[in-house]
mmCIF file of C-alpha atoms in Angstrom:
data_model
loop_
_atom_site.group_PDB
_atom_site.id
_atom_site.type_symbol
_atom_site.label_atom_id
_atom_site.label_comp_id
_atom_site.label_asym_id
_atom_site.label_seq_id
_atom_site.Cartn_x
_atom_site.Cartn_y
_atom_site.Cartn_z
ATOM 1 C CA MET P 1 143.046 30.319 180.434
ATOM 2 C CA THR P 2 142.252 26.678 180.200
ATOM 3 C CA GLY P 3 142.252 24.088 182.961
ATOM 4 C CA VAL P 4 141.013 24.409 186.521
ATOM 5 C CA ARG P 5 140.763 27.988 187.753
ATOM 6 C CA SER P 6 141.822 28.741 191.292
ATOM 7 C CA PHE P 7 139.416 30.324 193.766
ATOM 8 C CA GLY P 8 139.046 33.730 192.075
ATOM 9 C CA LEU P 9 139.754 37.085 193.638
ATOM 10 C CA PHE P 10 136.234 38.446 193.484
ATOM 11 C CA ARG P 11 134.733 35.210 194.773
ATOM 12 C CA ARG P 12 137.162 35.306 197.694
ATOM 13 C CA LEU P 13 136.156 38.908 198.399
ATOM 14 C CA ARG P 14 132.476 37.956 198.398
ATOM 15 C CA VAL P 15 133.106 35.002 200.722
ATOM 16 C CA ALA P 16 135.186 37.185 203.055
ATOM 17 C CA SER P 17 132.442 39.833 203.203
ATOM 18 C CA ILE P 18 129.747 37.221 203.918
ATOM 19 C CA ALA P 19 131.906 35.562 206.575
ATOM 20 C CA THR P 20 132.560 38.926 208.242
ATOM 21 C CA ALA P 21 128.866 39.799 208.291
ATOM 22 C CA ALA P 22 128.038 36.354 209.714
ATOM 23 C CA ALA P 23 130.713 36.663 212.411
ATOM 24 C CA ILE P 24 129.387 40.065 213.474
ATOM 25 C CA ALA P 25 125.809 38.719 213.588
ATOM 26 C CA VAL P 26 126.920 35.773 215.760
ATOM 27 C CA LEU P 27 128.804 38.072 218.134
ATOM 28 C CA VAL P 28 125.782 40.345 218.490
ATOM 29 C CA ALA P 29 123.477 37.377 219.171
ATOM 30 C CA ILE P 30 125.818 35.867 221.757
ATOM 31 C CA THR P 31 126.347 39.165 223.568
ATOM 32 C CA TYR P 32 122.631 39.932 223.565
ATOM 33 C CA GLY P 33 121.856 36.494 224.960
ATOM 34 C CA LEU P 34 124.434 36.825 227.712
ATOM 35 C CA THR P 35 123.231 40.250 228.775
ATOM 36 C CA LEU P 36 119.515 39.442 228.576
ATOM 37 C CA PHE P 37 119.325 35.954 230.028
ATOM 38 C CA GLY P 38 122.378 35.749 232.239
ATOM 39 C CA GLY P 39 123.440 32.383 230.811
ATOM 40 C CA VAL P 40 127.077 31.587 231.410
ATOM 41 C CA ILE P 41 128.034 34.543 233.560
ATOM 42 C CA ASP P 42 124.790 35.024 235.526
ATOM 43 C CA GLY P 43 125.688 32.379 238.177
ATOM 44 C CA PRO P 44 129.088 33.821 239.191
ATOM 45 C CA VAL P 45 127.653 37.346 239.241
ATOM 46 C CA LYS P 46 124.758 36.318 241.522
ATOM 47 C CA ALA P 47 127.162 34.525 243.890
ATOM 48 C CA VAL P 48 129.218 37.694 244.232
ATOM 49 C CA LEU P 49 126.070 39.788 244.760
ATOM 50 C CA ALA P 50 124.809 37.344 247.418
ATOM 51 C CA ASP P 51 128.020 37.735 249.395
ATOM 52 C CA TYR P 52 127.805 41.503 249.014
ATOM 53 C CA ALA P 53 124.169 41.500 250.173
ATOM 54 C CA THR P 54 125.123 39.502 253.302
ATOM 55 C CA VAL P 55 127.638 42.201 254.211
ATOM 56 C CA LEU P 56 125.083 44.994 253.675
ATOM 57 C CA VAL P 57 122.303 43.500 255.869
ATOM 58 C CA ARG P 58 124.386 42.309 258.820
ATOM 59 C CA ASP P 59 123.830 45.614 260.682
ATOM 60 C CA LEU P 60 120.013 45.304 260.524
ATOM 61 C CA PRO P 61 118.558 44.668 263.995
ATOM 62 C CA ALA P 62 116.442 41.574 264.681
ATOM 63 C CA ASP P 63 113.336 43.767 265.019
ATOM 64 C CA ALA P 64 114.062 46.004 262.039
ATOM 65 C CA GLY P 65 111.319 48.406 261.070
ATOM 66 C CA GLN P 66 110.459 50.544 258.081
ATOM 67 C CA ALA P 67 112.936 53.234 259.153
ATOM 68 C CA ASP P 68 115.789 50.701 259.148
ATOM 69 C CA VAL P 69 114.794 49.424 255.703
ATOM 70 C CA ASP P 70 114.573 53.001 254.348
ATOM 71 C CA ARG P 71 118.002 53.846 255.794
ATOM 72 C CA LEU P 72 119.546 50.733 254.144
ATOM 73 C CA ALA P 73 118.021 51.664 250.767
ATOM 74 C CA ARG P 74 119.233 55.290 251.025
ATOM 75 C CA THR P 75 122.735 54.456 252.231
ATOM 76 C CA HIS P 76 123.545 51.835 249.593
ATOM 77 C CA ARG P 77 121.202 53.086 246.827
ATOM 78 C CA VAL P 78 119.423 49.736 246.431
ATOM 79 C CA ALA P 79 115.775 48.621 246.466
ATOM 80 C CA VAL P 80 115.100 46.592 249.636
ATOM 81 C CA THR P 81 112.329 44.087 250.501
ATOM 82 C CA TYR P 82 112.466 42.860 254.144
ATOM 83 C CA HIS P 83 110.621 39.587 255.058
ATOM 84 C CA ARG P 84 110.077 38.416 258.670
ATOM 85 C CA ASN P 85 107.316 36.222 260.110
ATOM 86 C CA GLY P 86 104.971 36.844 257.158
ATOM 87 C CA MET P 87 105.562 40.617 257.319
ATOM 88 C CA SER P 88 107.123 42.464 254.371
ATOM 89 C CA LEU P 89 108.662 45.921 254.373
ATOM 90 C CA HIS P 90 109.700 47.635 251.145
ATOM 91 C CA ALA P 91 111.921 50.628 250.287
ATOM 92 C CA ASP P 92 112.712 51.839 246.783
ATOM 93 C CA SER P 93 116.151 52.891 245.621
ATOM 94 C CA PRO P 94 116.805 56.654 245.350
ATOM 95 C CA SER P 95 117.795 55.959 241.723
ATOM 96 C CA PRO P 96 115.263 55.004 239.000
ATOM 97 C CA THR P 97 114.944 51.239 238.569
ATOM 98 C CA LEU P 98 114.749 49.039 235.512
ATOM 99 C CA PRO P 99 112.022 46.471 234.777
ATOM 100 C CA GLN P 100 112.480 43.303 236.804
ATOM 101 C CA PRO P 101 114.118 41.216 234.002
ATOM 102 C CA MET P 102 116.842 43.834 233.684
ATOM 103 C CA MET P 103 117.576 44.143 237.427
ATOM 104 C CA LEU P 104 120.431 42.515 239.332
ATOM 105 C CA SER P 105 119.107 41.052 242.613
ATOM 106 C CA ALA P 106 120.318 38.968 245.556
ATOM 107 C CA THR P 107 118.778 37.594 248.769
ATOM 108 C CA ALA P 108 120.615 37.384 252.111
ATOM 109 C CA PRO P 109 119.636 36.154 255.615
ATOM 110 C CA ALA P 110 119.258 38.765 258.358
ATOM 111 C CA ALA P 111 119.071 38.701 262.169
ATOM 112 C CA GLY P 112 115.958 37.277 263.789
ATOM 113 C CA GLY P 113 115.271 34.762 261.005
ATOM 114 C CA ALA P 114 114.478 37.485 258.477
ATOM 115 C CA SER P 115 115.505 37.560 254.848
ATOM 116 C CA VAL P 116 116.348 40.612 252.750
ATOM 117 C CA GLU P 117 116.081 40.904 248.967
ATOM 118 C CA LEU P 118 118.271 43.614 247.436
ATOM 119 C CA ARG P 119 117.801 44.871 243.896
ATOM 120 C CA TRP P 120 120.416 47.084 242.282
ATOM 121 C CA PRO P 121 119.072 50.052 240.291
ATOM 122 C CA VAL P 122 119.762 51.112 236.723
ATOM 123 C CA ALA P 123 123.173 52.656 237.283
ATOM 124 C CA ASP P 124 124.701 49.424 238.536
ATOM 125 C CA ALA P 125 122.807 47.162 236.123
ATOM 126 C CA ALA P 126 123.725 49.371 233.197
ATOM 127 C CA ARG P 127 127.393 49.091 234.136
ATOM 128 C CA PHE P 128 127.211 45.357 233.498
ATOM 129 C CA HIS P 129 125.473 45.822 230.142
ATOM 130 C CA LEU P 130 127.907 48.551 229.105
ATOM 131 C CA ALA P 131 130.772 46.183 229.834
ATOM 132 C CA ALA P 132 129.128 43.560 227.627
ATOM 133 C CA LEU P 133 128.587 46.186 224.906
ATOM 134 C CA ALA P 134 132.242 47.251 225.114
ATOM 135 C CA ILE P 135 133.323 43.626 224.656
ATOM 136 C CA LEU P 136 131.020 43.377 221.631
ATOM 137 C CA ILE P 137 132.494 46.547 220.101
ATOM 138 C CA VAL P 138 136.050 45.286 220.589
ATOM 139 C CA LEU P 139 135.189 41.944 218.972
ATOM 140 C CA VAL P 140 133.446 43.627 216.014
ATOM 141 C CA ILE P 141 136.413 45.958 215.471
ATOM 142 C CA THR P 142 138.750 42.957 215.582
ATOM 143 C CA VAL P 143 136.674 41.118 212.975
ATOM 144 C CA LEU P 144 136.521 44.194 210.718
ATOM 145 C CA ALA P 145 140.281 44.772 211.070
ATOM 146 C CA ALA P 146 140.984 41.155 210.121
ATOM 147 C CA HIS P 147 138.664 41.531 207.119
ATOM 148 C CA HIS P 148 140.450 44.754 206.089
ATOM 149 C CA VAL P 149 143.890 43.133 206.330
ATOM 150 C CA TYR P 150 142.705 40.169 204.277
ATOM 151 C CA GLN P 151 141.212 42.398 201.590
ATOM 152 C CA ALA P 152 144.350 44.559 201.516
ATOM 153 C CA ARG P 153 146.441 41.435 200.868
ATOM 154 C CA LEU P 154 144.102 40.353 198.101
ATOM 155 C CA LEU P 155 144.103 43.786 196.434
ATOM 156 C CA ALA P 156 147.818 44.559 196.862
ATOM 157 C CA PRO P 157 148.599 43.382 193.284
ATOM 158 C CA LEU P 158 146.246 46.103 191.979
ATOM 159 C CA ARG P 159 148.513 48.743 193.515
ATOM 160 C CA TRP P 160 151.514 47.080 191.891
ATOM 161 C CA LEU P 161 149.719 47.110 188.545
ATOM 162 C CA ARG P 162 148.815 50.777 188.939
ATOM 163 C CA ARG P 163 152.481 51.690 189.503
ATOM 164 C CA SER P 164 153.434 49.627 186.465
ATOM 165 C CA VAL P 165 150.825 51.421 184.335
ATOM 166 C CA GLU P 166 152.147 54.796 185.508
ATOM 167 C CA ALA P 167 155.691 53.707 184.608
ATOM 168 C CA VAL P 168 154.623 52.693 181.097
ATOM 169 C CA ALA P 169 152.751 56.002 180.728
ATOM 170 C CA ALA P 170 156.078 57.696 181.496
ATOM 171 C CA GLU P 171 157.611 55.680 178.609
ATOM 172 C CA ARG P 172 159.502 53.226 180.820
ATOM 173 C CA PHE P 173 158.534 50.287 178.642
ATOM 174 C CA ASP P 174 160.957 47.905 180.332
ATOM 175 C CA THR P 175 158.628 47.842 183.345
ATOM 176 C CA VAL P 176 157.472 44.366 184.411
ATOM 177 C CA ALA P 177 154.321 44.010 186.487
ATOM 178 C CA PRO P 178 154.847 42.018 189.736
ATOM 179 C CA MET P 179 153.236 38.618 189.264
ATOM 180 C CA PRO P 180 150.698 37.636 191.965
ATOM 181 C CA ARG P 181 150.766 34.058 193.238
ATOM 182 C CA GLY P 182 148.409 31.584 191.633
ATOM 183 C CA ASP P 183 146.517 31.831 188.378
ATOM 184 C CA GLY P 184 143.591 34.035 189.371
ATOM 185 C CA GLU P 185 142.235 37.111 187.639
ATOM 186 C CA LEU P 186 145.049 39.438 188.755
ATOM 187 C CA ALA P 187 147.722 37.033 187.533
ATOM 188 C CA GLU P 188 146.020 37.014 184.139
ATOM 189 C CA VAL P 189 145.897 40.825 184.120
ATOM 190 C CA ALA P 190 149.606 41.018 185.034
ATOM 191 C CA ARG P 191 150.538 38.649 182.210
ATOM 192 C CA ALA P 192 148.371 40.581 179.750
ATOM 193 C CA PHE P 193 149.970 43.856 180.899
ATOM 194 C CA ASP P 194 153.508 42.525 180.429
ATOM 195 C CA ASP P 195 152.595 41.264 176.973
ATOM 196 C CA MET P 196 151.077 44.647 176.072
ATOM 197 C CA ALA P 197 154.133 46.571 177.322
ATOM 198 C CA ARG P 198 156.447 44.286 175.339
ATOM 199 C CA ARG P 199 154.408 44.715 172.152
ATOM 200 C CA VAL P 200 154.304 48.513 172.554
ATOM 201 C CA ARG P 201 158.042 48.583 173.230
ATOM 202 C CA ASP P 202 158.775 46.482 170.158
ATOM 203 C CA MET P 203 156.419 48.552 168.005
ATOM 204 C CA LEU P 204 157.975 51.853 169.047
ATOM 205 C CA ALA P 205 161.485 50.482 168.633
ATOM 206 C CA ALA P 206 160.622 49.307 165.127
ATOM 207 C CA ARG P 207 159.179 52.707 164.279
ATOM 208 C CA GLU P 208 162.263 54.510 165.578
ATOM 209 C CA ARG P 209 164.549 52.181 163.599
ATOM 210 C CA LEU P 210 162.518 52.792 160.460
ATOM 211 C CA LEU P 211 162.622 56.575 160.879
ATOM 212 C CA GLY P 212 166.342 56.487 161.596
ATOM 213 C CA ASP P 213 167.107 54.255 158.629
ATOM 214 C CA VAL P 214 164.982 56.354 156.263
ATOM 215 C CA SER P 215 166.600 59.559 157.515
ATOM 216 C CA HIS P 216 170.098 58.209 156.943
ATOM 217 C CA GLU P 217 169.168 56.927 153.483
ATOM 218 C CA LEU P 218 167.668 60.281 152.472
ATOM 219 C CA ARG P 219 170.829 62.251 153.173
ATOM 220 C CA SER P 220 172.681 61.023 150.081
ATOM 221 C CA PRO P 221 169.824 61.673 147.591
ATOM 222 C CA LEU P 222 169.330 65.127 149.063
ATOM 223 C CA THR P 223 173.021 65.905 148.658
ATOM 224 C CA ARG P 224 172.903 64.791 144.998
ATOM 225 C CA ILE P 225 169.792 66.939 144.405
ATOM 226 C CA LYS P 226 171.555 69.975 145.870
ATOM 227 C CA VAL P 227 174.525 69.398 143.578
ATOM 228 C CA ALA P 228 172.202 68.959 140.580
ATOM 229 C CA LEU P 229 170.496 72.243 141.440
ATOM 230 C CA GLU P 230 173.696 74.113 140.600
ATOM 231 C CA PHE P 231 173.335 72.988 136.976
ATOM 232 C CA ILE P 232 169.730 74.186 136.641
ATOM 233 C CA PRO P 233 169.317 77.680 135.250
ATOM 234 C CA GLU P 234 168.376 80.206 137.884
ATOM 235 C CA GLY P 235 164.716 81.013 138.029
ATOM 236 C CA GLU P 236 161.422 80.178 139.687
ATOM 237 C CA LYS P 237 161.821 76.390 139.322
ATOM 238 C CA GLN P 238 165.256 76.390 140.884
ATOM 239 C CA ASP P 239 164.026 78.492 143.809
ATOM 240 C CA GLN P 240 161.069 76.177 144.387
ATOM 241 C CA ILE P 241 163.224 73.050 144.255
ATOM 242 C CA ARG P 242 165.775 74.632 146.572
ATOM 243 C CA LYS P 243 162.991 75.514 149.007
ATOM 244 C CA ASP P 244 161.605 71.962 148.913
ATOM 245 C CA VAL P 245 165.063 70.510 149.460
ATOM 246 C CA GLY P 246 165.521 72.808 152.465
ATOM 247 C CA ILE P 247 162.275 71.573 153.960
ATOM 248 C CA MET P 248 163.330 67.947 153.445
ATOM 249 C CA GLU P 249 166.752 68.625 154.963
ATOM 250 C CA SER P 250 165.090 70.171 158.017
ATOM 251 C CA LEU P 251 162.819 67.147 158.383
ATOM 252 C CA VAL P 252 165.717 64.702 158.014
ATOM 253 C CA ALA P 253 167.793 66.685 160.527
ATOM 254 C CA THR P 254 164.928 66.551 163.029
ATOM 255 C CA LEU P 255 164.563 62.785 162.593
ATOM 256 C CA LEU P 256 168.302 62.266 163.028
ATOM 257 C CA GLU P 257 168.304 64.366 166.212
ATOM 258 C CA ARG P 258 165.394 62.286 167.531
ATOM 259 C CA GLU P 259 167.448 59.160 166.872
ATOM 260 C CA ARG P 260 170.472 60.653 168.636
ATOM 261 C CA VAL P 261 168.427 61.505 171.710
ATOM 262 C CA ALA P 262 166.836 58.032 171.696
ATOM 263 C CA ARG P 263 170.305 56.437 171.579
ATOM 264 C CA GLY P 264 171.420 58.601 174.492
ATOM 265 C CA ALA P 265 174.250 60.112 172.439
ATOM 266 C CA ILE P 266 174.226 63.327 174.463
ATOM 267 C CA ARG P 267 177.293 65.397 175.276
ATOM 268 C CA MET P 268 176.710 66.993 178.662
ATOM 269 C CA THR P 269 178.769 70.090 179.519
ATOM 270 C CA SER P 270 178.435 73.059 181.818
ATOM 271 C CA LEU P 271 176.844 75.973 179.958
ATOM 272 C CA ASP P 272 175.111 79.292 180.469
ATOM 273 C CA LEU P 273 171.517 78.954 179.281
ATOM 274 C CA ALA P 274 171.056 82.735 179.242
ATOM 275 C CA ALA P 275 173.996 83.205 176.844
ATOM 276 C CA LEU P 276 172.696 80.432 174.556
ATOM 277 C CA VAL P 277 169.170 81.881 174.427
ATOM 278 C CA ARG P 278 170.474 85.425 173.971
ATOM 279 C CA SER P 279 172.479 84.374 170.896
ATOM 280 C CA ILE P 280 169.373 82.757 169.356
ATOM 281 C CA VAL P 281 167.277 85.891 169.981
ATOM 282 C CA GLN P 282 169.957 88.090 168.406
ATOM 283 C CA GLU P 283 170.101 85.877 165.312
ATOM 284 C CA GLU P 284 166.327 85.885 164.762
ATOM 285 C CA ARG P 285 165.295 88.151 161.876
ATOM 286 C CA ARG P 286 161.714 87.096 161.104
ATOM 287 C CA ARG P 287 160.042 88.693 164.109
ATOM 288 C CA PRO P 288 161.124 90.955 166.989
ATOM 289 C CA LEU P 289 161.636 89.069 170.257
ATOM 290 C CA ALA P 290 161.556 90.549 173.752
ATOM 291 C CA LEU P 291 164.245 88.928 175.923
ATOM 292 C CA ASP P 292 163.992 89.229 179.709
ATOM 293 C CA VAL P 293 166.619 87.500 181.861
ATOM 294 C CA ARG P 294 165.843 87.702 185.564
ATOM 295 C CA ALA P 295 166.967 84.271 186.758
ATOM 296 C CA ALA P 296 169.252 84.112 189.775
ATOM 297 C CA ASN P 297 171.254 81.231 188.269
ATOM 298 C CA THR P 298 171.319 80.210 184.587
ATOM 299 C CA ARG P 299 174.192 77.722 184.635
ATOM 300 C CA ILE P 300 173.034 74.187 183.847
ATOM 301 C CA ARG P 301 174.485 70.951 182.546
ATOM 302 C CA GLY P 302 173.343 69.983 179.077
ATOM 303 C CA ASP P 303 174.060 69.337 175.425
ATOM 304 C CA ALA P 304 174.510 72.787 173.884
ATOM 305 C CA ASP P 305 173.480 71.659 170.381
ATOM 306 C CA LEU P 306 170.301 69.973 171.604
ATOM 307 C CA LEU P 307 169.363 72.874 173.860
ATOM 308 C CA ARG P 308 169.850 75.255 170.922
ATOM 309 C CA ILE P 309 167.492 73.081 168.861
ATOM 310 C CA LEU P 310 164.950 73.050 171.705
ATOM 311 C CA SER P 311 165.032 76.843 172.098
ATOM 312 C CA MET P 312 164.904 77.470 168.349
ATOM 313 C CA ASN P 313 161.992 75.048 167.889
ATOM 314 C CA LEU P 314 159.990 76.695 170.675
ATOM 315 C CA ILE P 315 160.620 80.171 169.261
ATOM 316 C CA ASP P 316 159.864 78.948 165.724
ATOM 317 C CA ASN P 317 156.604 77.422 166.993
ATOM 318 C CA ALA P 318 155.640 80.764 168.590
ATOM 319 C CA ILE P 319 156.403 82.633 165.350
ATOM 320 C CA LYS P 320 154.372 80.212 163.233
ATOM 321 C CA PHE P 321 151.213 80.589 165.292
ATOM 322 C CA SER P 322 151.236 84.344 165.839
ATOM 323 C CA THR P 323 151.050 87.240 163.396
ATOM 324 C CA GLU P 324 153.075 90.386 162.866
ATOM 325 C CA ASP P 325 150.183 92.398 164.317
ATOM 326 C CA ASP P 326 150.428 90.554 167.632
ATOM 327 C CA ASP P 327 152.555 91.794 170.505
ATOM 328 C CA PRO P 328 156.232 90.750 170.371
ATOM 329 C CA ILE P 329 157.038 87.185 171.402
ATOM 330 C CA GLU P 330 158.495 87.135 174.911
ATOM 331 C CA VAL P 331 161.497 85.004 175.839
ATOM 332 C CA VAL P 332 161.876 84.968 179.616
ATOM 333 C CA LEU P 333 164.433 83.289 181.873
ATOM 334 C CA GLU P 334 163.592 83.268 185.564
ATOM 335 C CA GLY P 335 164.128 81.122 188.627
ATOM 336 C CA ASP P 336 166.195 80.737 191.764
ATOM 337 C CA GLU P 337 169.516 79.113 192.589
ATOM 338 C CA ALA P 338 168.041 75.602 192.180
ATOM 339 C CA THR P 339 165.934 75.887 189.008
ATOM 340 C CA CYS P 340 165.942 77.891 185.788
ATOM 341 C CA LEU P 341 162.660 78.393 183.906
ATOM 342 C CA LEU P 342 162.608 79.172 180.166
ATOM 343 C CA ARG P 343 159.289 80.754 179.123
ATOM 344 C CA ILE P 344 158.342 81.313 175.463
ATOM 345 C CA ILE P 345 155.170 83.432 175.331
ATOM 346 C CA ASP P 346 153.240 84.275 172.168
ATOM 347 C CA HIS P 347 149.964 86.112 171.661
ATOM 348 C CA GLY P 348 148.575 83.947 168.868
ATOM 349 C CA VAL P 349 145.700 81.493 168.549
ATOM 350 C CA GLY P 350 146.590 79.412 171.601
ATOM 351 C CA ILE P 351 146.347 75.644 172.167
ATOM 352 C CA PRO P 352 143.204 74.044 173.685
ATOM 353 C CA GLU P 353 143.823 72.541 177.124
ATOM 354 C CA THR P 354 142.689 69.101 175.930
ATOM 355 C CA ASP P 355 145.459 69.064 173.289
ATOM 356 C CA ARG P 356 148.359 70.373 175.378
ATOM 357 C CA LEU P 357 149.833 66.959 176.100
ATOM 358 C CA ARG P 358 148.959 65.451 172.720
ATOM 359 C CA VAL P 359 150.954 68.072 170.760
ATOM 360 C CA PHE P 360 154.154 66.582 172.198
ATOM 361 C CA ASP P 361 153.464 63.320 170.345
ATOM 362 C CA PRO P 362 155.168 62.787 166.954
ATOM 363 C CA PHE P 363 153.311 63.722 163.757
ATOM 364 C CA VAL P 364 150.467 65.412 165.647
ATOM 365 C CA ARG P 365 149.244 68.606 163.981
ATOM 366 C CA LEU P 366 146.312 70.520 165.397
ATOM 367 C CA SER P 367 143.751 72.212 163.165
ATOM 368 C CA ALA P 368 145.491 75.572 163.523
ATOM 369 C CA ALA P 369 148.759 74.014 162.338
ATOM 370 C CA ARG P 370 147.062 72.386 159.353
ATOM 371 C CA GLU P 371 145.525 75.717 158.401
ATOM 372 C CA HIS P 372 148.970 77.299 158.471
ATOM 373 C CA GLY P 373 150.325 74.404 156.451
ATOM 374 C CA LYS P 374 153.576 74.549 158.425
ATOM 375 C CA GLY P 375 155.565 71.755 160.016
ATOM 376 C CA TYR P 376 155.233 68.005 160.231
ATOM 377 C CA GLY P 377 154.373 67.608 163.909
ATOM 378 C CA LEU P 378 157.896 66.672 164.974
ATOM 379 C CA GLY P 379 159.176 69.910 166.523
ATOM 380 C CA LEU P 380 157.482 69.683 169.911
ATOM 381 C CA ASP P 381 158.047 65.922 170.026
ATOM 382 C CA LEU P 382 161.781 66.587 169.649
ATOM 383 C CA CYS P 383 161.584 69.311 172.323
ATOM 384 C CA ARG P 384 159.934 66.859 174.731
ATOM 385 C CA ARG P 385 162.615 64.256 174.089
ATOM 386 C CA ILE P 386 165.405 66.794 174.588
ATOM 387 C CA ALA P 387 163.814 68.055 177.816
ATOM 388 C CA ASN P 388 163.419 64.512 179.147
ATOM 389 C CA ALA P 389 167.025 63.720 178.229
ATOM 390 C CA HIS P 390 168.039 66.676 180.434
ATOM 391 C CA ASP P 391 165.716 65.629 183.298
ATOM 392 C CA ALA P 392 163.743 68.812 182.641
ATOM 393 C CA ARG P 393 159.993 69.354 182.479
ATOM 394 C CA ILE P 394 158.247 71.006 179.534
ATOM 395 C CA GLU P 395 154.598 72.052 179.669
ATOM 396 C CA ILE P 396 152.068 74.290 177.919
ATOM 397 C CA VAL P 397 149.900 76.814 179.766
ATOM 398 C CA ASP P 398 147.787 79.813 178.832
ATOM 399 C CA GLY P 399 149.745 82.971 178.138
ATOM 400 C CA PRO P 400 149.384 85.813 180.686
ATOM 401 C CA ALA P 401 147.453 87.894 178.124
ATOM 402 C CA GLY P 402 146.143 85.130 175.856
ATOM 403 C CA GLY P 403 147.975 82.974 173.373
ATOM 404 C CA THR P 404 150.332 80.203 174.468
ATOM 405 C CA GLU P 405 153.159 79.938 176.957
ATOM 406 C CA ILE P 406 155.565 76.985 176.805
ATOM 407 C CA ARG P 407 157.590 76.485 179.971
ATOM 408 C CA THR P 408 160.738 74.398 180.264
ATOM 409 C CA THR P 409 162.126 73.994 183.783
ATOM 410 C CA PHE P 410 165.773 72.966 184.188
ATOM 411 C CA SER P 411 167.764 72.111 187.263
ATOM 412 C CA THR P 412 170.768 74.361 187.704
ATOM 413 C CA GLU P 413 174.193 72.972 188.500
ATOM 414 C CA THR P 414 173.475 73.564 192.198
ATOM 415 C CA GLY P 415 169.858 72.321 191.934
ATOM 416 C CA PRO P 416 168.149 68.966 192.592
ATOM 417 C CA GLY P 417 169.310 67.407 189.308
ATOM 418 C CA CYS P 418 165.951 66.021 188.150
ATOM 419 C CA ILE P 419 162.878 68.227 187.707
ATOM 420 C CA GLY P 420 160.626 65.614 186.098
ATOM 421 C CA ARG P 421 159.669 64.079 182.789
ATOM 422 C CA THR P 422 156.936 65.006 180.323
ATOM 423 C CA PRO P 423 155.168 61.786 179.286
ATOM 424 C CA SER P 424 153.653 61.011 175.934
ATOM 425 C CA SER P 425 149.855 61.205 175.797
ATOM 426 C CA ARG P 426 149.738 57.752 174.184
#
């Protein structure tokens, strides 16, 4: 940015930290001075102690002796020094005493022209210092709390930005970061974030439009090629061309379904997921499938055509990356009254944990897929989009006995309605 920059966030944090440390140091110095030297509060305390000492010594006789002084020290747990006509009597407190500078003392007149000096021992003196220490602790806590509140206010926009980043990661590209006041560092970050989200949104929208337009435009040429195939003599060339056309039709169909999901053109109805999956398993001829339905409730709301595509893609993916020598692919439906879990389990090469989110991105093919030479990296991307459109969650985990397990969790008609979304890794 150009122009005059406001007092920056990090500079304000440094100043606040220095000011807090300085305030604590000043509080410690003031409290130490008050407790050590008396200062402001020493006078009032001594006046109170003088009055108290007068009350304590009023019962001393005019000719008090050592026994009287000892009794006064024992009864009131104070150190006593009795002065009369140049004679001094002394009695220590039953409690240990502090050095003289740390003692609280007072002098009071006694009968017969005597004077008595009383010195309070450690227990009473310490009570005063503990009170001063408690005041210091309260003041320090207050300063630290004020510093914490100030820092929390300064850093609050970072929490807003974090939530915005999480929203964009979940493909909610219409998210706008809350704009902090002023033109400091966080305001610049918020503006840069909004600009980034807009550019990503525009880029992805342009890509989706391009794929949709290309897919629509390819349908007519493919239809003409299929018609032209009927005029080619039967043989190896015709079979190869027919196979290539089938692959292109499958790719175009996948792209068109992606566009339909992106447009939200979904026809939600009540359906039995178990019946839909069972029909797919019965139609499969390439590999034996083991179907196990043990869900308490398999009725969900969804688009039957899209859910058929999702199930077929997941089964097709399991077939591609396992061999005929492996154990049969398992198709399992389980869950309770609220959720229904579709599990597709193969015993093939498996997917590394670091790639399990990335494989749901479009046009991503792992090394195992490239070795097989199968697919274009759109099948699992379409499955993710279909799952998200149904407020379902799709995830990849290790199979119980090796290989890969892909789980898709749906909410039943009596369930919570939204299980979660599977974000893109980008």
